[in-house]
Short mmCIF file of C-alpha atoms in Angstrom, two decimals:
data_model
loop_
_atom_site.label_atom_id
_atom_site.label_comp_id
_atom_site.label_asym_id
_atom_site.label_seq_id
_atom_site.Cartn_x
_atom_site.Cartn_y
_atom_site.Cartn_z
CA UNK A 4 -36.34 -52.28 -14.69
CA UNK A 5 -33.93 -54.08 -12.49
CA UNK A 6 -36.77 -55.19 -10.55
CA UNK A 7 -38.40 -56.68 -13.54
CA UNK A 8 -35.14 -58.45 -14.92
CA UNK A 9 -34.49 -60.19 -11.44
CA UNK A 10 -37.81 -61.57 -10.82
CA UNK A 11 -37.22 -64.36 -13.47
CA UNK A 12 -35.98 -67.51 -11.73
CA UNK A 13 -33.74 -70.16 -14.07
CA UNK A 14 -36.71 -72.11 -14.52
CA UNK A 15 -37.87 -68.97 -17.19
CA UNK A 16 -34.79 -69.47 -18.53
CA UNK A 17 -35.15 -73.41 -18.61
CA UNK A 18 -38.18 -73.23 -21.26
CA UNK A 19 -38.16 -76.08 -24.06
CA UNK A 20 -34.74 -77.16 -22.63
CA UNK A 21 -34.73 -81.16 -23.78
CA UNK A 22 -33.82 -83.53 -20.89
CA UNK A 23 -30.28 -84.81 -20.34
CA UNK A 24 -28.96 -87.74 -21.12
CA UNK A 25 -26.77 -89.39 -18.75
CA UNK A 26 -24.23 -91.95 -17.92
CA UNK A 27 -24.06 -94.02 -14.59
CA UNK A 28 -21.04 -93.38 -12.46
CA UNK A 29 -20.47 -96.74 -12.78
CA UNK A 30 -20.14 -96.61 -16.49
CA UNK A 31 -16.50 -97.56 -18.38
CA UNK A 32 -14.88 -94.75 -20.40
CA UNK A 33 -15.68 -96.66 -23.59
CA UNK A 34 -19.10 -96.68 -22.67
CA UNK A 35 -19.40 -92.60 -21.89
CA UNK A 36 -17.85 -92.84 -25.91
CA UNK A 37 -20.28 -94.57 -27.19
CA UNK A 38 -23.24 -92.47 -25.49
CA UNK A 39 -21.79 -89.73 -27.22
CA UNK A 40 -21.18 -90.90 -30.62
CA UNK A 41 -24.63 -91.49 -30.25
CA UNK A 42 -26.02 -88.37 -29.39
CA UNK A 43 -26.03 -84.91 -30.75
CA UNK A 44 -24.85 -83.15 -27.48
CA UNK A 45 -21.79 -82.73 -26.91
CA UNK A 46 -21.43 -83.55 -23.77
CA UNK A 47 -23.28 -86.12 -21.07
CA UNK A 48 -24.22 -85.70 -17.26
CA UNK A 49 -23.01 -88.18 -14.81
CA UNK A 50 -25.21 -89.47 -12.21
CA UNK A 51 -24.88 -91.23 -9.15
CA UNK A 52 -28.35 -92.98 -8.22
CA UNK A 53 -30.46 -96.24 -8.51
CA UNK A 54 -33.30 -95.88 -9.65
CA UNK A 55 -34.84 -98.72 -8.09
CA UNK A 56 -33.87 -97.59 -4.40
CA UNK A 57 -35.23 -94.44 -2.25
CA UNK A 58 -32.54 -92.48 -2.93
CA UNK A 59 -31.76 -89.72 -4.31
CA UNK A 60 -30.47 -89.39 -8.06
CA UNK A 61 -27.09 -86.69 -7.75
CA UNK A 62 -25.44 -85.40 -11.16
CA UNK A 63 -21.71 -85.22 -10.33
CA UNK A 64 -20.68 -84.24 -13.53
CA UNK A 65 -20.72 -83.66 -17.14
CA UNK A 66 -18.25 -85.65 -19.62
CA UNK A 67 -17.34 -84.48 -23.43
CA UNK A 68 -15.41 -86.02 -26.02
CA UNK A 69 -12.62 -83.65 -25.24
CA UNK A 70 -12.41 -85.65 -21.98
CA UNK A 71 -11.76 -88.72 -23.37
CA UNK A 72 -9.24 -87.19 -26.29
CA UNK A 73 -6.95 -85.88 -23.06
CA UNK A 74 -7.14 -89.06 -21.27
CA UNK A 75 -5.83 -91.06 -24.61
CA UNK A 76 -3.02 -88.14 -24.67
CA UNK A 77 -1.81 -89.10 -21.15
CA UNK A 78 1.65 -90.81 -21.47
CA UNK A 79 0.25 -93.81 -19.36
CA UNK A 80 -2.56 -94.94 -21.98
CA UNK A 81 -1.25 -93.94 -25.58
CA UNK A 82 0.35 -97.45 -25.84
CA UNK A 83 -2.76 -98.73 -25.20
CA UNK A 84 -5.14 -97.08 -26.11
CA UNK A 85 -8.02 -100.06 -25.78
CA UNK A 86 -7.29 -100.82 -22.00
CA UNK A 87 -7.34 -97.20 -21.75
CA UNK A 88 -11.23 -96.94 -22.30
CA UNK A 89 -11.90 -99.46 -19.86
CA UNK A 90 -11.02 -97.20 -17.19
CA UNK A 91 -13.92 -96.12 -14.91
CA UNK A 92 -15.59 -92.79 -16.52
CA UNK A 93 -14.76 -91.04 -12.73
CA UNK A 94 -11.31 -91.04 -14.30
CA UNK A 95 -12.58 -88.24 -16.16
CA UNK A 96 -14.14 -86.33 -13.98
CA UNK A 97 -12.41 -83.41 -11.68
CA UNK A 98 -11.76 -83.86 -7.73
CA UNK A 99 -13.90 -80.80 -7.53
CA UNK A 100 -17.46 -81.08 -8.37
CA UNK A 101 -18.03 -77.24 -8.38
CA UNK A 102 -18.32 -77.15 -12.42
CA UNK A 103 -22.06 -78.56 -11.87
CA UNK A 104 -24.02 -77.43 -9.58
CA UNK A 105 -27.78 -78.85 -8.35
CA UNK A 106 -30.46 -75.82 -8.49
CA UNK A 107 -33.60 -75.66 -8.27
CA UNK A 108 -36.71 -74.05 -10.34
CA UNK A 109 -37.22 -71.02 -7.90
CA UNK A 110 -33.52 -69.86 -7.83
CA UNK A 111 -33.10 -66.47 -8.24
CA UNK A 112 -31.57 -65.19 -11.74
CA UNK A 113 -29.42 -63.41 -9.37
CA UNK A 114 -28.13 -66.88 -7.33
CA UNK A 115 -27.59 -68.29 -10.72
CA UNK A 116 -25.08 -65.72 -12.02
CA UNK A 117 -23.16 -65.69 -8.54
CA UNK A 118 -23.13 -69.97 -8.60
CA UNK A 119 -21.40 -69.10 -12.56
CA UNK A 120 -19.22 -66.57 -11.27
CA UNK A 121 -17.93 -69.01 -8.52
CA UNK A 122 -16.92 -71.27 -11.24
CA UNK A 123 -19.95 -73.34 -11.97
CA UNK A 124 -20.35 -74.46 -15.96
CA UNK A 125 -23.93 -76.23 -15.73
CA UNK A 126 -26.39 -75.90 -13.55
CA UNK A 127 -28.67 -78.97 -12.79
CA UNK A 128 -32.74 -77.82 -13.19
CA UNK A 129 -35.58 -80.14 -12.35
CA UNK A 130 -37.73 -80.09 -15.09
CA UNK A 131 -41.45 -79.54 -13.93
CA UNK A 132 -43.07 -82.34 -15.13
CA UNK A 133 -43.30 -85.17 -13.23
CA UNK A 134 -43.98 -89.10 -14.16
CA UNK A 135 -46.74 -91.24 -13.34
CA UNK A 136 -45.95 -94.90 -11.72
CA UNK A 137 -46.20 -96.33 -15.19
CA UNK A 138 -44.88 -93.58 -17.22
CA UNK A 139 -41.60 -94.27 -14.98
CA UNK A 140 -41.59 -97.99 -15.51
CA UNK A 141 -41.51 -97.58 -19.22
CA UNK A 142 -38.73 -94.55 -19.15
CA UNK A 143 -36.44 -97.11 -16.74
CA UNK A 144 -37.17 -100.22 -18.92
CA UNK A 145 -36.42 -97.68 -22.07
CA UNK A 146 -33.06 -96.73 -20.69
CA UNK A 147 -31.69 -99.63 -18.09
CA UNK A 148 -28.71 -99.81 -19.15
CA UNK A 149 -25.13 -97.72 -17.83
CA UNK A 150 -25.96 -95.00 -20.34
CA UNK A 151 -29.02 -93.24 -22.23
CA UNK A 152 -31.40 -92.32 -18.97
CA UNK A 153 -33.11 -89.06 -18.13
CA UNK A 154 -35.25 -89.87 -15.50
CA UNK A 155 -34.08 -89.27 -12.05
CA UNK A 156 -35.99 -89.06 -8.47
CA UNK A 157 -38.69 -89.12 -10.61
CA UNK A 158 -37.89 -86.32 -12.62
CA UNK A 159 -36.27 -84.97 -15.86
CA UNK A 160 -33.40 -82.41 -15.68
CA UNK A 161 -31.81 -79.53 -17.83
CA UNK A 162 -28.66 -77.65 -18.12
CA UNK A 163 -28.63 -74.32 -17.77
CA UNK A 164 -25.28 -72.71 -19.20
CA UNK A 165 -23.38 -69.11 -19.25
CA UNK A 166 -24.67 -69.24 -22.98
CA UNK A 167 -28.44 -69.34 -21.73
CA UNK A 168 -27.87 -66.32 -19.26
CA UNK A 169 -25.95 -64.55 -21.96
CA UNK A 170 -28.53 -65.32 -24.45
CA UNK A 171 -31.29 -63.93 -21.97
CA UNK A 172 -29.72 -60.39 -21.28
CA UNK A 173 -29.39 -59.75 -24.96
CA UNK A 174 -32.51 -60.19 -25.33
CA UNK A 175 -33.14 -57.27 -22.55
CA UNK A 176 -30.12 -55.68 -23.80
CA UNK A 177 -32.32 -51.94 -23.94
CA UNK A 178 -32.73 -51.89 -20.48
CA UNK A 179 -28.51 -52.17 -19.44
CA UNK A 180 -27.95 -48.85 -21.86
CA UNK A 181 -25.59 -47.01 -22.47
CA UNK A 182 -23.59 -50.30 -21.18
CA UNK A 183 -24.13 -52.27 -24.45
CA UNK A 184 -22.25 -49.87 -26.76
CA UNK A 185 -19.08 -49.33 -24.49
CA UNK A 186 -16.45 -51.03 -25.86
CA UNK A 187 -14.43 -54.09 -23.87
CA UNK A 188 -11.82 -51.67 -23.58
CA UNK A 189 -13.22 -49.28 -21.53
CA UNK A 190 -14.98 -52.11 -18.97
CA UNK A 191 -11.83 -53.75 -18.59
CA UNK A 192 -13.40 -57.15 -19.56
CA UNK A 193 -10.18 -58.66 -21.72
CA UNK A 194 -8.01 -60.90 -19.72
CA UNK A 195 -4.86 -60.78 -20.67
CA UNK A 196 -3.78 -64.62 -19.62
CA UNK A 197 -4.54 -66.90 -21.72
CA UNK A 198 -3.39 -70.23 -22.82
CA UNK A 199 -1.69 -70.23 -26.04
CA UNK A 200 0.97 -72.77 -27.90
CA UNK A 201 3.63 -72.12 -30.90
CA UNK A 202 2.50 -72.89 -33.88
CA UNK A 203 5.84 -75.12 -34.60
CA UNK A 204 5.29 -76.42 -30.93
CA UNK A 205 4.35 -80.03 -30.82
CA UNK A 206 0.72 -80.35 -30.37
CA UNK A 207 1.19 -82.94 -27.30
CA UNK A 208 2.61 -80.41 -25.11
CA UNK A 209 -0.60 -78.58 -25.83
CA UNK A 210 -2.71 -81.38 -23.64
CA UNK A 211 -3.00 -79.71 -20.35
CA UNK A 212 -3.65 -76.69 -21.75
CA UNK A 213 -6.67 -77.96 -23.82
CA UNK A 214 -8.14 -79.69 -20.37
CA UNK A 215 -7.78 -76.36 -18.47
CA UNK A 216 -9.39 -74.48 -21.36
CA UNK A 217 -12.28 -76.97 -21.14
CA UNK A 218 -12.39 -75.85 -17.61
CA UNK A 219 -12.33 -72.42 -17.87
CA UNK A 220 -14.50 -72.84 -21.03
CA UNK A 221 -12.24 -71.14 -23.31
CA UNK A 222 -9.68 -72.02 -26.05
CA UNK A 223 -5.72 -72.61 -26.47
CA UNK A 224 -4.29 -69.97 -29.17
CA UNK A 225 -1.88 -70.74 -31.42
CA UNK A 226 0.71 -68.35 -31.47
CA UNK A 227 3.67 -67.01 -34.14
CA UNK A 228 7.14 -65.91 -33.07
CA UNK A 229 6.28 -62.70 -32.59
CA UNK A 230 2.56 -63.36 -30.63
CA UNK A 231 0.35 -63.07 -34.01
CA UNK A 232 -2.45 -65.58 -33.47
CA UNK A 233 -2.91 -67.72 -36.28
CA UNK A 234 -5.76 -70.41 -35.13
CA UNK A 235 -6.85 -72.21 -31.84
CA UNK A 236 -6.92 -75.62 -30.31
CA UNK A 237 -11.09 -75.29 -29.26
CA UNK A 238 -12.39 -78.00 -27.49
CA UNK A 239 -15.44 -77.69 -29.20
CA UNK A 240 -13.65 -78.46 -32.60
CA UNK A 241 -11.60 -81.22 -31.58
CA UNK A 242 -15.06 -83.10 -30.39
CA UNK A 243 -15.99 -82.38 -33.35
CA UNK A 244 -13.43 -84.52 -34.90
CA UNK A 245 -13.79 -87.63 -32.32
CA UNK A 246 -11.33 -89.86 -30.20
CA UNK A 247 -9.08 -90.49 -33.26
CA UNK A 248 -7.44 -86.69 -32.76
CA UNK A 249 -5.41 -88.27 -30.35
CA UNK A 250 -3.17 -89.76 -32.72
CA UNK A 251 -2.78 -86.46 -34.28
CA UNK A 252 -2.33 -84.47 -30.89
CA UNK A 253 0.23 -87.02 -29.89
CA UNK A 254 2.16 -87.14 -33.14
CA UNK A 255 2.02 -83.59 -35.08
CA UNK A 256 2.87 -79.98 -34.00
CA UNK A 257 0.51 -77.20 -33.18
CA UNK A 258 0.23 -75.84 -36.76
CA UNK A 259 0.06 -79.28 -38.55
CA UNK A 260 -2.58 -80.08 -35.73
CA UNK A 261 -4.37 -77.13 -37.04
CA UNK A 262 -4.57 -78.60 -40.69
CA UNK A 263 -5.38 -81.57 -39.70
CA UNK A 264 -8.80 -80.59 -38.05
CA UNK A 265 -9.60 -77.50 -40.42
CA UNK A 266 -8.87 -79.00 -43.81
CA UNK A 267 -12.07 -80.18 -45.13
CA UNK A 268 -10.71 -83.48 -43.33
CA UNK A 269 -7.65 -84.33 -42.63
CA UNK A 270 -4.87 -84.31 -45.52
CA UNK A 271 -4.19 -87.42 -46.69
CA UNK A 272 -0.03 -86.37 -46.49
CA UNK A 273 -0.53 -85.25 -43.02
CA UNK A 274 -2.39 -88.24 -42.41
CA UNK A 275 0.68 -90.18 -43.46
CA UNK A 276 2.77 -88.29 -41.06
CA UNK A 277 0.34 -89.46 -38.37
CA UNK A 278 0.99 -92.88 -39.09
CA UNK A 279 4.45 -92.87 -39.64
CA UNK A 280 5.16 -90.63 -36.57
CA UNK A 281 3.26 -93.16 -34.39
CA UNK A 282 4.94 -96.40 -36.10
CA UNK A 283 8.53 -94.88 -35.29
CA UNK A 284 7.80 -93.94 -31.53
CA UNK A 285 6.36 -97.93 -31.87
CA UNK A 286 2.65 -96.85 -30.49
CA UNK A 287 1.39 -99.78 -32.53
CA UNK A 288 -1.68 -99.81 -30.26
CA UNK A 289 -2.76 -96.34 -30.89
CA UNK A 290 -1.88 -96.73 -34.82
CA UNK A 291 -4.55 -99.84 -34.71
CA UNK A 292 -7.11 -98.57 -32.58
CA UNK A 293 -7.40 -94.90 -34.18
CA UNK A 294 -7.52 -96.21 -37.71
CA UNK A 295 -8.62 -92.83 -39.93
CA UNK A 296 -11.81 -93.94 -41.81
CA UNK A 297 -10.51 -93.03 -46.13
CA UNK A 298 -13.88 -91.19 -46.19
CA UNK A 299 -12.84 -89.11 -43.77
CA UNK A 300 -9.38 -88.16 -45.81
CA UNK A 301 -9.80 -84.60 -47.37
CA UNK A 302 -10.15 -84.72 -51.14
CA UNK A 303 -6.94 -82.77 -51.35
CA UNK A 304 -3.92 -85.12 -51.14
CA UNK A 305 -1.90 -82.75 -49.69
CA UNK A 306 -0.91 -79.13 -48.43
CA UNK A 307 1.29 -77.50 -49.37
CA UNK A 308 3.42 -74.12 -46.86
CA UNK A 309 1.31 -71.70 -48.57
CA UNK A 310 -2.15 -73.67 -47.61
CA UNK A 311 -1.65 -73.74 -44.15
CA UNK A 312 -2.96 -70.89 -41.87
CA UNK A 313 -1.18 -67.91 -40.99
CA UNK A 314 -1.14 -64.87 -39.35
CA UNK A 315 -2.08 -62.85 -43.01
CA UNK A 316 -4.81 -65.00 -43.50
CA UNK A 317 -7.57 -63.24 -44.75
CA UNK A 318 -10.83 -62.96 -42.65
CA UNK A 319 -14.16 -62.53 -43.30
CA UNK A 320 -16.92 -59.52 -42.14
CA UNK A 321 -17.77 -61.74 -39.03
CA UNK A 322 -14.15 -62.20 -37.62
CA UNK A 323 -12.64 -65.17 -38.32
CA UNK A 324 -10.06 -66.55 -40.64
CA UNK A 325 -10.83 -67.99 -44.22
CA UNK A 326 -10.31 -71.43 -44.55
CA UNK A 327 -12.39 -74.83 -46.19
CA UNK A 328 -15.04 -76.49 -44.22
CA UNK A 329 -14.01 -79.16 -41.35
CA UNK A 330 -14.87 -82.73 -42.33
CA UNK A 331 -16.90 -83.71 -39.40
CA UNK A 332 -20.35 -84.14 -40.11
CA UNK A 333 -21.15 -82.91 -36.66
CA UNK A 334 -18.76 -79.65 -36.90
CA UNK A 335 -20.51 -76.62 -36.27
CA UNK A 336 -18.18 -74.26 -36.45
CA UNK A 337 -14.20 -74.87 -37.96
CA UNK A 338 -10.88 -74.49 -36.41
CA UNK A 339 -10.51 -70.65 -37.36
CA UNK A 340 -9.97 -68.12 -34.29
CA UNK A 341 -13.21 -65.58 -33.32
CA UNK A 342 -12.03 -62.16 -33.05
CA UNK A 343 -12.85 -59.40 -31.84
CA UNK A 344 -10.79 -55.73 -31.13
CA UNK A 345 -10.28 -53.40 -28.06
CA UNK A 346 -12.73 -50.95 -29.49
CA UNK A 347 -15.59 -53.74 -29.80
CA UNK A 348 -18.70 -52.89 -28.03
CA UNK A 349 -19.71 -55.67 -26.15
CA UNK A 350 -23.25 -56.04 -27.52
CA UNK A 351 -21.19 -56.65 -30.71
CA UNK A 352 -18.95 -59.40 -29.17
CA UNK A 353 -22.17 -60.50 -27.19
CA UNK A 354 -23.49 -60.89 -30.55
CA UNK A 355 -20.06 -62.51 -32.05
CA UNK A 356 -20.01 -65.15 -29.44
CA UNK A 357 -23.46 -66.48 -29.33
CA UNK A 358 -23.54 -66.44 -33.30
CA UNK A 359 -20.62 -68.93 -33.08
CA UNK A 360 -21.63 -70.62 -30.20
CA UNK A 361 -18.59 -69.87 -28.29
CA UNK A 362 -18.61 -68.43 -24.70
CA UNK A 363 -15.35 -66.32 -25.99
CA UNK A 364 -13.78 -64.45 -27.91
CA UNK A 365 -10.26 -63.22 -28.81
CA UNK A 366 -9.20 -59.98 -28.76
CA UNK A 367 -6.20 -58.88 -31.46
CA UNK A 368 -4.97 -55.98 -32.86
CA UNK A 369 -4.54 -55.21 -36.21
CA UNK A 370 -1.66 -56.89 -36.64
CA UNK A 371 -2.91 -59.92 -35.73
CA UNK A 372 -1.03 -59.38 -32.58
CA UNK A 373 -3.03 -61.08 -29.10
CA UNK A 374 -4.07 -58.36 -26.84
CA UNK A 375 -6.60 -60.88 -24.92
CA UNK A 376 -9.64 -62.98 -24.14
CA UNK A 377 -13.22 -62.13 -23.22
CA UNK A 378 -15.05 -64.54 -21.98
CA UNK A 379 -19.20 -64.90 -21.31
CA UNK A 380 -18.02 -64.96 -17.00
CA UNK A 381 -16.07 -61.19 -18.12
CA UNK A 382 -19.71 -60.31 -19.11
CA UNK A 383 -21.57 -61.55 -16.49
CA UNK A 384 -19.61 -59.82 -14.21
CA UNK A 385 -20.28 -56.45 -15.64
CA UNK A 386 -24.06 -57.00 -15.76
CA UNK A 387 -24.48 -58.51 -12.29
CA UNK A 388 -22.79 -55.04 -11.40
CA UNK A 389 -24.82 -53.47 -13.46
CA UNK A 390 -28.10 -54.95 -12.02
CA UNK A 391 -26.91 -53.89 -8.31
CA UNK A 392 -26.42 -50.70 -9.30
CA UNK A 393 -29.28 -50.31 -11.44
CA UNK A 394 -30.80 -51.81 -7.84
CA UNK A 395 -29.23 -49.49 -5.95
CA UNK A 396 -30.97 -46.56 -7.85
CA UNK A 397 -34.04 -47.65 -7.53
CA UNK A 398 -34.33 -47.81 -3.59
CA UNK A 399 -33.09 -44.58 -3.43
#
């Protein structure tokens, strides 16, 4: 069985995976913003090539919209926010280029899940198919400018992500029993650091703390008095909501940050704290370039104690707190926690994650109280264990 599960290379994995997009290294922050505003992913390679010379095309990273919002946070550029996106996009990207990783076709399912494990979020796959002389000439005359191209040394690439590898042992999940129905507990998967914020905390001091949970692909709890989780700061819900959440990160606290992003758009009274907030520390600049669209104002004029989220909250059957839709017409999921308890088995938070599109989840008590995190690397560290041992048995 073991046999059978690691003699799939990523490029099984890589099946009907859509080429990426990507940005030139060379490309302007406000240019990497644009590309994706106009794009459904949410996030963009960055490449370092030219397409015109022999050499080869290298991706040295991946930006998201939650890049940009942290950069706008950054006490240098919140006064100006519009010389701010000038900035050259390898302002964005980390000093260490371990988070994407260049693989190709024939690596070993086995190789993939050890590159993850040391810390790798994407891994670069050629796709197959290659281009014809004049196939190639129409791509690069499609797609000359800084952003928009997927052709590179002649090729198209895909990401492959924790999410795919998860996705692809679930659907094996027979072979790994009785491992699927053991709960987290017991495998000593939860990690018990975690990022996490007060909810009457101001929302700024939060900014780190978002950009490491974008590294470590998790999420940035927000926390009661007493440790009772009431939401998150997810950096998939704050792209969601665009560049203009850094006026509201800068200005509001943690819990007011939460209404503002989970609130079927943002209230138009905490709106009017934004403004006001940002006209008395005189960030005129980031008042006039983060403008809130009135379409985008929630239909509820304001919020009252009792409307924002708490720790009694109730949730629904699938884990997660009750609240109105988010306003972005891109938001997939809103701003409400996923969670999950000690005694979850973890085909059932397997399940949880990839039906949310999350690669984690939190783990509470019934209190509400935060015991944890599990995370898809927490997983793929028991079933790459799993798969040696199942390995091991075999040869003997």
């Amino acid at each position: 069985m073991a046999a059978h599960l690691l003699a799939h290379e990523v490029a099984d994995l890589c099946l009907g995976k859509p080429p990426l997009r990507s940005l030139s290294v060379s490309a302007t922050i406000g240019e990497a913003l644009a590309s994706l505003k106009s794009c459904e992913e949410n996030c963009i390679s960055v490449w370092d090539c030219d397409h015109f010379k022999n050499v080869d095309c290298i991706c040295v990273g991946k930006i998201c919209m939650v890049d940009i919002i942290c950069f706008l946070c950054k006490k240098e550029n919140v006064n100006s926010p519009s010389l701010a996106l000038k900035s050259p996009v390898t302002a964005l990207l980390p000093q260490d280029s371990v988070l994407v990783r260049h693989v190709q076709p024939s690596t070993s399912l086995l190789e993939a899940i050890d590159l993850i494990l040391q810390g790798a979020q994407n891994l670069v796959v050629p796709i197959a198919t290659r281009f014809s002389g004049s196939s190639r000439r129409k791509l690069l005359q499609k797609s000359s400018s800084t952003r928009g191209c997927t052709l590179h040394n002649d090729r198209e690439f895909c990401w492959l992500t924790q999410e795919d590898v998860i996705r692809y042992f679930l659907s094996s999940i027979g072979l790994f029993s009785p491992l699927p129905t053991a709960s987290i507990d017991a495998l000593g998967i939860i990690s018990t650091e975690f990022l996490s914020i007060g909810y009457h905390s101001s929302a700024s001091l939060a900014t780190e703390a978002i950009s490491r949970s974008l590294v470590d692909q998790t999420s940035v709890a927000i926390v009661d008095e007493d440790g009772a989780l009431i939401g998150e700061i997810s950096p998939f819900t704050l792209a969601c909501c665009g560049e203009t959440v850094a006026a509201a990160i800068t200005t509001l606290t943690a819990g007011e940050l939460l209404a503002y992003i989970d609130c079927g758009g943002p209230p138009e009274d905490i709106v009017r704290v934004v403004k006001e907030r940002l006209k008395e520390r005189n960030l005129e600049g980031m008042l006039e370039e983060f403008e809130i669209d009135p379409s985008d104002i929630s239909s509820n004029s304001s919020l009252s104690d009792e409307e924002l989220p708490s720790p009694t909250s109730s949730r629904s059957s699938g884990g997660r707190y009750n609240k109105s839709s988010s306003y972005s017409a891109r938001m997939v999921r809103r701003a409400e926690a996923i969670v999950c308890y000690p005694g979850s088995s973890l085909v059932a938070v397997m399940v949880q994650a990839i039906a949310h599109r999350v690669n984690y989840v939190w783990v509470i008590e019934e209190d509400c109280s935060v015991v944890g995190i599990v995370t898809f690397a927490n997983m793929l560290e028991v079933f790459r264990d799993q798969l040696e041992s199942m390995m091991l048995g075999h040869f003997d």
